[in-house]
Amino acid sequence: MNIVGLDSLVFGVDDIAVCATYLEDYGLSKVDQSATAARFEAIDGTGVEIRLASDAALPPANAPAPNLRETVYGVGDEATLAAIASELSKDRDVIERDGVIHTFDDSGFAIAFQRTVRRKIELPPYRVNVPGQADGRPVNQIGADPAARPRPQTLSHVVYFVPDHEKAERFYAERLGFRTTDRFIGMGPFMRPQGTLDHHCLFLIQSFNSHMVGLNHFTFHMAGASEVWQAGYQFEQKGYRTFWGPGRHLFGSNHFWYFNSPFGGAIEYDADMDRHDDSWQPREAPANADTSQIFLFQARELWAPGP
Amino acid sequence: MTDIVDASEQILCRLSDIEDGDARGCLPADGQDQLFVVRRGAEVVVYLNSCPHNWRPLEYRRHQFLAPDHSHIICYAHGAHFEIDSGYCFAGPCEGKSLVRIPSRLAGDCVVVPRALPPTRWDG
């Protein structure tokens, strides 16, 4: 099935204005905002929709507000949309509304599928000078620009707490054709749909009690490590609080920096994720500090040595 | 002001710095507030800024520790909900656990806590 990735995440929140300011400060672009809803986009048109948690138009919540209320996947063609509707309507209610298919996965998360809104983006190269290689940046072009405002390029991945990670994985693998790229033993799989080579757009984490539900985190891709660090540093300077990072993961190789958020889970900046095709053999590891990253730093106030 | 505080104590903030019903992060170290105070009228409750789920800070932005209606404390990492008075987690990944309470007293307008505090930690 040609599912190309995440198109949109829909949240039920308590305060539209606060969440809108948060998303703008994170670096997304506002598409529209009212007293009861707003939408923000990355460069390629993927993004985040926020509505009041009490909004009757939202699918039922599976976690206390604020939280994720629907995950919208983009598909590449009508045939995929029809195949998904046909497959999932075998054992659950599937509602089609304005070309979008809405249903629930086996863990109680609302999911939807639509012809992708992703725009093909052509961005200037992420330029790095490396000895032994041709100049990454043209001579005399400056690399460090404090005025640069790195922008999220595309919605990368979402992570759920699930009651049964094996059952959750089977649903995405067997019903929607997702591939498991790697796995934390006893915790859950990293998965990618067939329409993308990104290491994961979905990661499932076993919950350890009935209240460990809903969103764990979500993230957008940045151009590279330097953009993760600069965007994250600017976000911290605005008073937002780090959850974890900056660092670099092992599974997926993505650079990361996580922040607390008013969306029910953390938000991340990520960059430089591994790409895999169907020849890739999934790895397994226990989930711990050594397997979760190859390095981890903590941001500091700017500083300079004295004279 | 300092003469009303014992050598084993420190002043966190002024009660009048906190709007009634609201919360405030205090005692910054390396960009993180180590404690937070919630004001209820002329009373305060002080907690270690460390969620018993992953032992990370709770707020998503400086001083933003509460639900929008100020009815309870929320950890904005993964949505743990805590009672303000007891620090008990009644919903979320660490349901049944509690925030670490810091004994506090008011000396005039000053919120006073011990100098010796439990460590903030990355892991439980």
Short mmCIF file of C-alpha atoms in Angstrom, two decimals:
data_model
loop_
_atom_site.label_atom_id
_atom_site.label_comp_id
_atom_site.label_asym_id
_atom_site.label_seq_id
_atom_site.Cartn_x
_atom_site.Cartn_y
_atom_site.Cartn_z
CA MET A 1 0.00 0.00 0.00
CA ASN A 2 1.34 3.37 -1.05
CA ILE A 3 1.03 5.22 2.27
CA VAL A 4 3.64 7.97 2.01
CA GLY A 5 3.72 9.16 5.63
CA LEU A 6 1.96 11.44 8.05
CA ASP A 7 -0.08 14.28 6.59
CA SER A 8 -1.48 15.75 9.78
CA LEU A 9 -1.89 15.27 13.53
CA VAL A 10 -5.11 16.51 15.09
CA PHE A 11 -5.07 17.51 18.75
CA GLY A 12 -7.79 18.28 21.27
CA VAL A 13 -6.38 21.01 23.51
CA ASP A 14 -7.47 23.26 26.37
CA ASP A 15 -6.29 26.63 25.09
CA ILE A 16 -6.13 27.42 21.38
CA ALA A 17 -4.19 30.69 21.79
CA VAL A 18 -1.46 29.16 23.97
CA CYS A 19 -1.03 26.18 21.64
CA ALA A 20 -0.99 28.44 18.57
CA THR A 21 1.78 30.57 20.07
CA TYR A 22 3.68 27.39 20.92
CA LEU A 23 3.50 26.07 17.35
CA GLU A 24 4.55 29.40 15.86
CA ASP A 25 7.47 29.62 18.26
CA TYR A 26 8.39 26.03 17.32
CA GLY A 27 8.69 27.26 13.75
CA LEU A 28 5.54 26.13 11.94
CA SER A 29 3.56 28.51 9.72
CA LYS A 30 0.03 29.49 10.63
CA VAL A 31 -2.54 28.63 7.96
CA ASP A 32 -5.59 29.79 9.89
CA GLN A 33 -6.72 30.36 13.45
CA SER A 34 -10.08 31.00 15.11
CA ALA A 35 -11.24 30.92 18.74
CA THR A 36 -11.91 27.19 18.48
CA ALA A 37 -9.41 25.79 15.96
CA ALA A 38 -6.14 26.43 14.16
CA ARG A 39 -3.87 24.78 11.59
CA PHE A 40 -0.12 25.07 11.26
CA GLU A 41 2.10 23.73 8.49
CA ALA A 42 5.68 22.76 7.76
CA ILE A 43 7.26 23.77 4.46
CA ASP A 44 5.74 20.83 2.54
CA GLY A 45 2.13 21.33 3.72
CA THR A 46 2.08 18.59 6.35
CA GLY A 47 1.21 19.87 9.79
CA VAL A 48 -0.81 20.08 12.95
CA GLU A 49 -4.47 20.87 13.54
CA ILE A 50 -5.65 21.95 16.99
CA ARG A 51 -9.24 22.06 18.22
CA LEU A 52 -10.81 22.52 21.61
CA ALA A 53 -10.86 19.15 23.37
CA SER A 54 -14.64 19.47 23.77
CA ASP A 55 -15.16 19.82 19.98
CA ALA A 56 -17.81 17.28 18.93
CA ALA A 57 -16.22 17.05 15.48
CA LEU A 58 -13.20 15.27 16.97
CA PRO A 59 -13.05 11.49 17.30
CA PRO A 60 -13.51 10.29 20.90
CA ALA A 61 -10.47 10.76 23.14
CA ASN A 62 -8.49 7.77 24.41
CA ALA A 63 -6.50 9.87 26.92
CA PRO A 64 -7.17 12.88 29.17
CA ALA A 65 -7.06 16.26 27.41
CA PRO A 66 -4.92 17.68 26.02
CA ASN A 67 -4.00 14.86 23.68
CA LEU A 68 -3.79 13.51 20.16
CA ARG A 69 -7.24 12.90 18.68
CA GLU A 70 -6.49 11.71 15.14
CA THR A 71 -3.49 10.70 13.03
CA VAL A 72 -3.97 11.47 9.34
CA TYR A 73 -1.85 9.53 6.84
CA GLY A 74 -1.25 10.66 3.28
CA VAL A 75 -1.54 8.13 0.48
CA GLY A 76 -0.15 8.43 -3.02
CA ASP A 77 -3.08 7.28 -5.13
CA GLU A 78 -6.80 6.53 -5.18
CA ALA A 79 -6.17 2.79 -5.44
CA THR A 80 -4.47 2.80 -2.05
CA LEU A 81 -7.32 4.76 -0.51
CA ALA A 82 -9.83 2.23 -1.88
CA ALA A 83 -7.68 -0.71 -0.75
CA ILE A 84 -7.46 0.67 2.79
CA ALA A 85 -11.21 1.27 2.96
CA SER A 86 -11.88 -2.22 1.68
CA GLU A 87 -9.40 -3.90 4.04
CA LEU A 88 -10.36 -2.06 7.22
CA SER A 89 -14.10 -2.18 6.70
CA LYS A 90 -13.89 -5.99 7.04
CA ASP A 91 -13.88 -5.73 10.83
CA ARG A 92 -14.56 -2.12 11.86
CA ASP A 93 -16.58 0.94 11.01
CA VAL A 94 -14.94 3.04 8.33
CA ILE A 95 -16.41 6.44 7.58
CA GLU A 96 -15.64 8.29 4.36
CA ARG A 97 -16.10 12.05 4.51
CA ASP A 98 -14.94 14.50 1.83
CA GLY A 99 -12.46 12.01 0.41
CA VAL A 100 -10.98 11.18 3.82
CA ILE A 101 -11.33 7.72 5.38
CA HIS A 102 -11.71 7.71 9.17
CA THR A 103 -11.49 4.71 11.48
CA PHE A 104 -9.63 3.39 14.56
CA ASP A 105 -6.58 1.15 14.92
CA ASP A 106 -6.47 -1.88 17.23
CA SER A 107 -5.12 0.23 20.11
CA GLY A 108 -7.97 2.76 20.14
CA PHE A 109 -6.21 5.53 18.19
CA ALA A 110 -8.27 7.37 15.61
CA ILE A 111 -6.59 7.14 12.21
CA ALA A 112 -7.48 8.66 8.85
CA PHE A 113 -6.26 8.37 5.27
CA GLN A 114 -6.39 10.88 2.45
CA ARG A 115 -4.70 11.73 -0.86
CA THR A 116 -1.57 13.30 0.50
CA VAL A 117 -1.37 17.06 0.91
CA ARG A 118 2.43 16.89 0.76
CA ARG A 119 3.92 19.31 -1.73
CA LYS A 120 7.13 18.32 -3.45
CA ILE A 121 9.71 20.65 -1.99
CA GLU A 122 13.02 21.65 -3.47
CA LEU A 123 15.15 23.31 -0.85
CA PRO A 124 18.65 24.73 -1.13
CA PRO A 125 21.27 22.09 -0.24
CA TYR A 126 22.23 21.74 3.41
CA ARG A 127 25.83 22.78 2.93
CA VAL A 128 28.69 21.43 5.03
CA ASN A 129 32.41 21.82 4.32
CA VAL A 130 34.23 18.49 4.64
CA PRO A 131 37.98 18.01 4.08
CA GLY A 132 38.61 15.72 1.15
CA GLN A 133 35.33 16.67 -0.51
CA ALA A 134 34.44 19.47 -2.89
CA ASP A 135 33.40 22.68 -1.07
CA GLY A 136 30.01 22.17 0.56
CA ARG A 137 29.41 25.90 0.64
CA PRO A 138 30.66 28.18 -2.11
CA VAL A 139 33.76 30.10 -1.06
CA ASN A 140 32.93 33.20 1.03
CA GLN A 141 29.46 31.92 1.90
CA ILE A 142 28.91 32.11 5.67
CA GLY A 143 27.77 29.02 7.60
CA ALA A 144 26.78 30.40 11.04
CA ASP A 145 23.95 32.93 10.91
CA PRO A 146 22.42 33.87 14.26
CA ALA A 147 19.47 35.45 12.45
CA ALA A 148 18.61 32.21 10.64
CA ARG A 149 15.25 30.82 11.68
CA PRO A 150 15.31 27.11 10.80
CA ARG A 151 11.87 25.89 9.72
CA PRO A 152 10.43 22.41 10.10
CA GLN A 153 10.36 20.84 6.64
CA THR A 154 7.95 17.95 6.96
CA LEU A 155 6.02 15.96 9.55
CA SER A 156 8.31 13.09 10.51
CA HIS A 157 6.83 10.66 13.02
CA VAL A 158 4.37 10.09 15.83
CA VAL A 159 4.77 7.83 18.86
CA TYR A 160 1.96 6.19 20.82
CA PHE A 161 1.68 4.50 24.18
CA VAL A 162 -0.20 1.28 23.36
CA PRO A 163 -1.79 -1.35 25.64
CA ASP A 164 -0.31 -4.29 23.67
CA HIS A 165 2.63 -3.52 21.39
CA GLU A 166 2.54 -6.88 19.60
CA LYS A 167 -1.13 -6.54 18.75
CA ALA A 168 -0.57 -2.91 17.74
CA GLU A 169 2.33 -3.90 15.46
CA ARG A 170 0.31 -6.67 13.82
CA PHE A 171 -2.41 -4.22 12.85
CA TYR A 172 -0.04 -1.88 11.04
CA ALA A 173 2.01 -4.71 9.51
CA GLU A 174 -0.78 -7.04 8.40
CA ARG A 175 -3.58 -4.62 7.59
CA LEU A 176 -1.67 -1.62 6.25
CA GLY A 177 1.60 -3.14 5.04
CA PHE A 178 3.92 -1.20 7.37
CA ARG A 179 7.49 -2.57 7.69
CA THR A 180 9.21 -2.90 11.05
CA THR A 181 12.69 -1.41 10.72
CA ASP A 182 13.99 -1.97 14.26
CA ARG A 183 12.60 -2.99 17.62
CA PHE A 184 13.15 -2.30 21.31
CA ILE A 185 12.63 -5.66 23.02
CA GLY A 186 9.54 -5.63 25.21
CA MET A 187 8.83 -2.00 24.30
CA GLY A 188 7.80 -1.88 20.68
CA PRO A 189 8.64 -1.47 16.99
CA PHE A 190 9.77 1.36 14.75
CA MET A 191 7.64 1.17 11.60
CA ARG A 192 7.51 2.75 8.16
CA PRO A 193 4.71 2.55 5.62
CA GLN A 194 5.66 1.31 2.14
CA GLY A 195 5.43 4.73 0.51
CA THR A 196 8.46 6.13 2.32
CA LEU A 197 12.00 4.93 3.08
CA ASP A 198 12.24 6.93 6.31
CA HIS A 199 13.30 4.67 9.21
CA HIS A 200 10.02 5.29 10.99
CA CYS A 201 6.94 7.44 10.88
CA LEU A 202 5.38 5.39 13.69
CA PHE A 203 6.93 4.08 16.90
CA LEU A 204 4.85 2.10 19.41
CA ILE A 205 5.66 2.02 23.11
CA GLN A 206 4.22 -0.54 25.49
CA SER A 207 2.28 1.14 28.30
CA PHE A 208 2.73 -0.23 31.78
CA ASN A 209 -0.58 0.85 33.28
CA SER A 210 -4.04 1.75 32.03
CA HIS A 211 -3.29 5.47 32.38
CA MET A 212 -0.18 5.38 30.18
CA VAL A 213 -2.19 6.16 27.08
CA GLY A 214 -2.24 8.40 24.06
CA LEU A 215 0.61 10.44 22.65
CA ASN A 216 4.23 9.93 23.61
CA HIS A 217 5.71 12.46 21.17
CA PHE A 218 5.69 13.79 17.60
CA THR A 219 8.26 15.56 15.48
CA PHE A 220 9.14 17.34 12.27
CA HIS A 221 12.28 16.88 10.16
CA MET A 222 14.78 19.73 10.08
CA ALA A 223 17.49 20.07 7.42
CA GLY A 224 20.35 18.76 9.57
CA ALA A 225 21.97 18.59 12.99
CA SER A 226 22.90 22.27 13.01
CA GLU A 227 19.26 23.21 12.36
CA VAL A 228 18.08 20.96 15.20
CA TRP A 229 20.54 22.66 17.54
CA GLN A 230 19.82 26.21 16.38
CA ALA A 231 16.03 25.78 16.37
CA GLY A 232 16.14 24.03 19.74
CA TYR A 233 18.37 26.68 21.24
CA GLN A 234 16.09 29.46 20.00
CA PHE A 235 13.06 27.59 21.37
CA GLU A 236 14.73 27.23 24.79
CA GLN A 237 15.57 30.94 24.79
CA LYS A 238 11.83 31.62 24.50
CA GLY A 239 11.32 29.78 27.80
CA TYR A 240 10.26 26.37 26.48
CA ARG A 241 11.54 23.41 28.46
CA THR A 242 13.69 20.55 27.25
CA PHE A 243 12.52 17.02 27.90
CA TRP A 244 15.55 15.25 26.35
CA GLY A 245 18.43 16.37 24.22
CA PRO A 246 20.05 17.46 22.10
CA GLY A 247 21.47 14.08 21.16
CA ARG A 248 21.51 11.48 18.40
CA HIS A 249 19.51 8.28 18.40
CA LEU A 250 20.90 4.91 17.41
CA PHE A 251 17.81 3.36 15.81
CA GLY A 252 17.08 5.73 12.93
CA SER A 253 20.29 7.74 13.51
CA ASN A 254 18.20 10.89 13.78
CA HIS A 255 19.52 13.85 15.70
CA PHE A 256 16.93 14.76 18.32
CA TRP A 257 15.88 17.45 20.78
CA TYR A 258 12.62 16.92 22.71
CA PHE A 259 10.56 19.58 24.49
CA ASN A 260 7.58 19.42 26.83
CA SER A 261 4.40 20.63 25.14
CA PRO A 262 0.75 21.50 25.79
CA PHE A 263 -0.35 18.68 23.41
CA GLY A 264 -0.34 15.74 25.82
CA GLY A 265 3.15 14.52 24.94
CA ALA A 266 6.53 15.85 23.95
CA ILE A 267 7.45 17.52 20.66
CA GLU A 268 10.80 16.94 18.97
CA TYR A 269 13.04 18.47 16.33
CA ASP A 270 14.75 15.73 14.32
CA ALA A 271 17.10 15.49 11.36
CA ASP A 272 19.15 13.12 9.22
CA MET A 273 17.13 9.96 9.74
CA ASP A 274 18.28 6.69 8.14
CA ARG A 275 16.43 5.42 5.06
CA HIS A 276 15.69 1.76 4.51
CA ASP A 277 14.18 -0.44 1.83
CA ASP A 278 12.67 -3.91 2.06
CA SER A 279 16.13 -5.57 2.03
CA TRP A 280 16.79 -4.15 5.53
CA GLN A 281 16.83 -6.70 8.36
CA PRO A 282 15.30 -5.28 11.57
CA ARG A 283 17.61 -5.03 14.58
CA GLU A 284 16.58 -5.65 18.17
CA ALA A 285 17.94 -4.21 21.40
CA PRO A 286 16.79 -3.75 24.96
CA ALA A 287 15.68 -0.16 25.56
CA ASN A 288 18.16 1.63 27.78
CA ALA A 289 20.44 4.67 27.86
CA ASP A 290 23.17 2.96 25.81
CA THR A 291 20.80 1.85 23.05
CA SER A 292 18.74 5.05 22.96
CA GLN A 293 21.47 7.41 21.78
CA ILE A 294 25.13 7.62 20.84
CA PHE A 295 25.55 10.93 22.66
CA LEU A 296 23.51 13.33 24.75
CA PHE A 297 24.15 16.97 25.60
CA GLN A 298 22.44 19.68 27.58
CA ALA A 299 22.04 23.25 26.38
CA ARG A 300 23.80 25.99 28.32
CA GLU A 301 23.58 29.75 28.39
CA LEU A 302 25.93 31.35 25.88
CA TRP A 303 29.37 31.77 27.40
CA ALA A 304 32.86 32.90 26.53
CA PRO A 305 36.20 32.45 28.27
CA GLY A 306 37.48 35.57 30.02
CA PRO A 307 40.55 37.49 28.87
CA MET B 1 14.37 40.27 55.22
CA THR B 2 17.07 37.62 55.63
CA ASP B 3 17.11 37.87 59.41
CA ILE B 4 13.79 36.06 59.60
CA VAL B 5 15.25 33.08 57.78
CA ASP B 6 17.23 30.41 59.58
CA ALA B 7 20.70 29.55 58.22
CA SER B 8 19.32 26.19 57.17
CA GLU B 9 16.66 27.86 55.04
CA GLN B 10 16.45 29.86 51.84
CA ILE B 11 13.92 32.26 50.37
CA LEU B 12 12.35 30.91 47.18
CA CYS B 13 10.24 33.82 46.06
CA ARG B 14 7.64 36.27 47.32
CA LEU B 15 4.05 35.18 47.74
CA SER B 16 3.02 38.38 45.95
CA ASP B 17 5.08 37.23 42.92
CA ILE B 18 2.50 34.49 42.33
CA GLU B 19 -1.04 35.21 41.26
CA ASP B 20 -3.57 33.48 43.49
CA GLY B 21 -4.24 30.01 42.08
CA ASP B 22 -1.22 30.07 39.81
CA ALA B 23 2.23 28.43 39.94
CA ARG B 24 5.80 29.64 39.61
CA GLY B 25 9.10 27.91 38.89
CA CYS B 26 11.95 28.79 41.25
CA LEU B 27 15.62 28.17 41.90
CA PRO B 28 17.01 27.99 38.36
CA ALA B 29 20.12 25.89 37.75
CA ASP B 30 21.43 25.33 34.21
CA GLY B 31 18.22 26.73 32.74
CA GLN B 32 15.90 24.51 34.78
CA ASP B 33 13.82 25.58 37.76
CA GLN B 34 14.49 23.01 40.48
CA LEU B 35 11.29 23.69 42.45
CA PHE B 36 7.84 25.06 41.77
CA VAL B 37 5.34 26.75 44.04
CA VAL B 38 1.55 26.70 43.73
CA ARG B 39 -0.33 29.48 45.55
CA ARG B 40 -3.75 28.94 47.10
CA GLY B 41 -4.81 32.22 48.76
CA ALA B 42 -2.38 32.82 51.62
CA GLU B 43 -0.98 29.28 51.43
CA VAL B 44 1.59 27.66 49.19
CA VAL B 45 2.64 24.15 48.34
CA VAL B 46 6.16 23.51 47.00
CA TYR B 47 7.27 20.52 44.90
CA LEU B 48 10.46 19.29 43.33
CA ASN B 49 10.23 20.04 39.59
CA SER B 50 10.68 16.41 38.67
CA CYS B 51 7.91 14.13 37.41
CA PRO B 52 7.99 10.61 38.92
CA HIS B 53 7.45 9.14 35.43
CA ASN B 54 10.86 10.03 33.94
CA TRP B 55 12.17 12.44 36.62
CA ARG B 56 12.20 15.33 34.18
CA PRO B 57 10.81 18.89 34.64
CA LEU B 58 7.04 19.24 34.34
CA GLU B 59 6.42 22.60 32.69
CA TYR B 60 6.29 23.22 28.93
CA ARG B 61 7.27 26.85 29.31
CA ARG B 62 8.63 28.76 32.27
CA HIS B 63 6.00 28.82 35.07
CA GLN B 64 3.46 26.76 33.06
CA PHE B 65 2.81 23.89 35.48
CA LEU B 66 -0.98 23.88 35.79
CA ALA B 67 -4.00 22.92 33.73
CA PRO B 68 -5.46 26.01 32.04
CA ASP B 69 -8.27 26.17 34.64
CA HIS B 70 -5.68 25.83 37.45
CA SER B 71 -7.54 22.80 38.84
CA HIS B 72 -4.50 20.49 38.89
CA ILE B 73 -0.82 20.14 38.02
CA ILE B 74 0.10 18.63 34.63
CA CYS B 75 3.44 17.21 33.57
CA TYR B 76 3.69 18.45 30.00
CA ALA B 77 6.13 15.69 28.99
CA HIS B 78 3.57 12.87 28.81
CA GLY B 79 0.42 14.25 30.41
CA ALA B 80 0.60 13.02 34.02
CA HIS B 81 -2.07 14.79 36.12
CA PHE B 82 -1.43 15.58 39.81
CA GLU B 83 -3.58 16.91 42.64
CA ILE B 84 -2.34 20.30 43.78
CA ASP B 85 -2.74 19.72 47.52
CA SER B 86 -1.25 16.22 47.75
CA GLY B 87 0.94 15.95 44.64
CA TYR B 88 -0.73 12.59 43.96
CA CYS B 89 -0.79 11.47 40.31
CA PHE B 90 -4.40 10.56 39.54
CA ALA B 91 -3.99 10.06 35.78
CA GLY B 92 -1.10 9.48 33.42
CA PRO B 93 1.94 7.25 33.04
CA CYS B 94 2.94 7.45 36.74
CA GLU B 95 -0.59 7.12 38.10
CA GLY B 96 -0.46 6.24 41.82
CA LYS B 97 2.93 7.92 42.41
CA SER B 98 3.42 11.40 43.87
CA LEU B 99 5.49 14.51 43.34
CA VAL B 100 8.23 15.07 45.92
CA ARG B 101 6.89 17.66 48.36
CA ILE B 102 9.29 20.22 49.80
CA PRO B 103 8.42 21.48 53.30
CA SER B 104 7.80 25.22 53.18
CA ARG B 105 6.66 28.10 55.33
CA LEU B 106 5.74 31.70 54.85
CA ALA B 107 7.82 34.38 56.59
CA GLY B 108 5.86 37.51 55.91
CA ASP B 109 5.67 37.70 52.12
CA CYS B 110 8.57 35.27 51.65
CA VAL B 111 8.19 31.62 50.66
CA VAL B 112 10.88 29.78 52.63
CA VAL B 113 12.23 26.27 52.05
CA PRO B 114 15.21 24.30 53.43
CA ARG B 115 18.64 24.85 51.89
CA ALA B 116 19.17 21.11 51.69
CA LEU B 117 16.97 19.77 48.91
CA PRO B 118 16.56 16.31 47.44
CA PRO B 119 18.50 15.94 44.19
CA THR B 120 16.76 16.41 40.85
CA ARG B 121 17.61 13.40 38.75
CA TRP B 122 17.35 12.10 35.23
CA ASP B 123 16.17 8.67 36.25
CA GLY B 124 14.07 7.21 39.01
#
